[in-house]
Coordinates of C-alpha atoms in Angstrom, one line a residue:
M30 CA 0.0 0.0 0.0
P31 CA 1.5 3.3 -1.0
I32 CA 2.1 6.0 1.6
V33 CA -0.2 9.0 1.0
D34 CA 1.3 12.4 1.4
P35 CA -1.1 14.6 3.3
F36 CA 0.0 17.6 1.2
Q37 CA -1.2 15.9 -1.9
V38 CA -4.5 15.1 -0.3
A39 CA -4.9 18.7 0.7
L40 CA -4.2 19.8 -2.9
T41 CA -7.4 18.0 -4.0
F42 CA -9.2 20.9 -2.2
M43 CA -7.1 23.7 -3.7
D44 CA -10.1 24.9 -5.7
R45 CA -11.8 25.8 -2.3
L46 CA -8.9 28.0 -1.1
P47 CA -8.5 31.7 -1.7
K48 CA -5.6 32.3 -4.1
A49 CA -3.5 34.0 -1.3
D50 CA -3.9 31.0 1.0
L51 CA -3.1 28.5 -1.8
L52 CA 0.1 30.4 -2.6
A53 CA 1.0 30.6 1.0
V54 CA 0.6 26.8 1.4
V55 CA 2.6 26.0 -1.7
R56 CA 5.3 28.4 -0.8
E57 CA 5.5 26.9 2.7
R58 CA 5.8 23.4 1.3
T59 CA 8.6 24.7 -1.0
E60 CA 10.6 26.0 1.9
R61 CA 10.1 22.8 3.9
L62 CA 11.3 20.8 1.0
R63 CA 14.3 23.0 0.5
A64 CA 15.3 22.5 4.1
G65 CA 14.7 18.8 3.8
F66 CA 16.9 18.6 0.7
A67 CA 19.7 20.4 2.5
S68 CA 19.4 17.9 5.3
F69 CA 19.8 15.0 2.8
E70 CA 23.0 16.6 1.6
R71 CA 24.3 16.9 5.1
A72 CA 23.3 13.3 5.9
R73 CA 24.9 12.0 2.7
N74 CA 28.1 13.7 3.6
A75 CA 28.0 12.4 7.1
K76 CA 27.4 8.8 5.9
R77 CA 30.3 9.1 3.4
A78 CA 32.6 10.4 6.1
A79 CA 31.5 7.4 8.3
D80 CA 32.2 5.0 5.4
A81 CA 28.5 3.8 5.4
P82 CA 27.5 1.1 3.0
R83 CA 26.8 2.4 -0.6
H84 CA 23.1 1.3 -0.4
V85 CA 22.6 3.9 2.4
D86 CA 23.9 6.6 0.0
E87 CA 21.5 5.3 -2.7
C88 CA 18.5 5.6 -0.4
L89 CA 19.4 9.2 0.4
A90 CA 19.9 9.9 -3.3
L91 CA 16.5 8.5 -4.1
S92 CA 14.9 10.7 -1.4
A93 CA 16.8 13.8 -2.6
A94 CA 15.6 13.1 -6.2
E95 CA 12.0 12.9 -5.0
Y96 CA 12.4 16.2 -3.2
R97 CA 13.9 17.8 -6.3
A98 CA 10.9 16.7 -8.4
Q99 CA 8.5 18.1 -5.9
L100 CA 10.4 21.4 -5.7
E101 CA 10.3 21.7 -9.5
W102 CA 6.5 21.1 -9.5
L103 CA 5.9 23.5 -6.7
E104 CA 8.0 26.3 -8.3
Q105 CA 6.0 25.9 -11.5
A106 CA 2.7 25.7 -9.6
V107 CA 3.4 29.1 -7.9
A108 CA 3.7 30.7 -11.4
R109 CA 0.6 29.0 -12.6
I110 CA -1.4 30.0 -9.5
E111 CA -0.3 33.6 -9.9
R112 CA -1.4 33.5 -13.6
D113 CA -4.8 31.9 -12.5
D114 CA -4.0 28.8 -14.6
I115 CA -4.7 26.7 -11.5
P116 CA -6.9 25.7 -9.8

């Protein structure tokens, strides 16, 4: 069973939020992901310094890639919300 991200569930109701609130939520998520991405980089560096097994690095790389994909979508979403293309 896949893990459901509460943020994605909340997005299903984006059409009910005022534009300012939707932008605020998307921007907050963006900042949280940026902070999370930075923590992945620190963790990866720490694991390498501790000579952790390669698979640990790969798990961190996968999570970082997922964060980058979300960040790209969020940055595009802000522009589309501002242009009233979504919701």
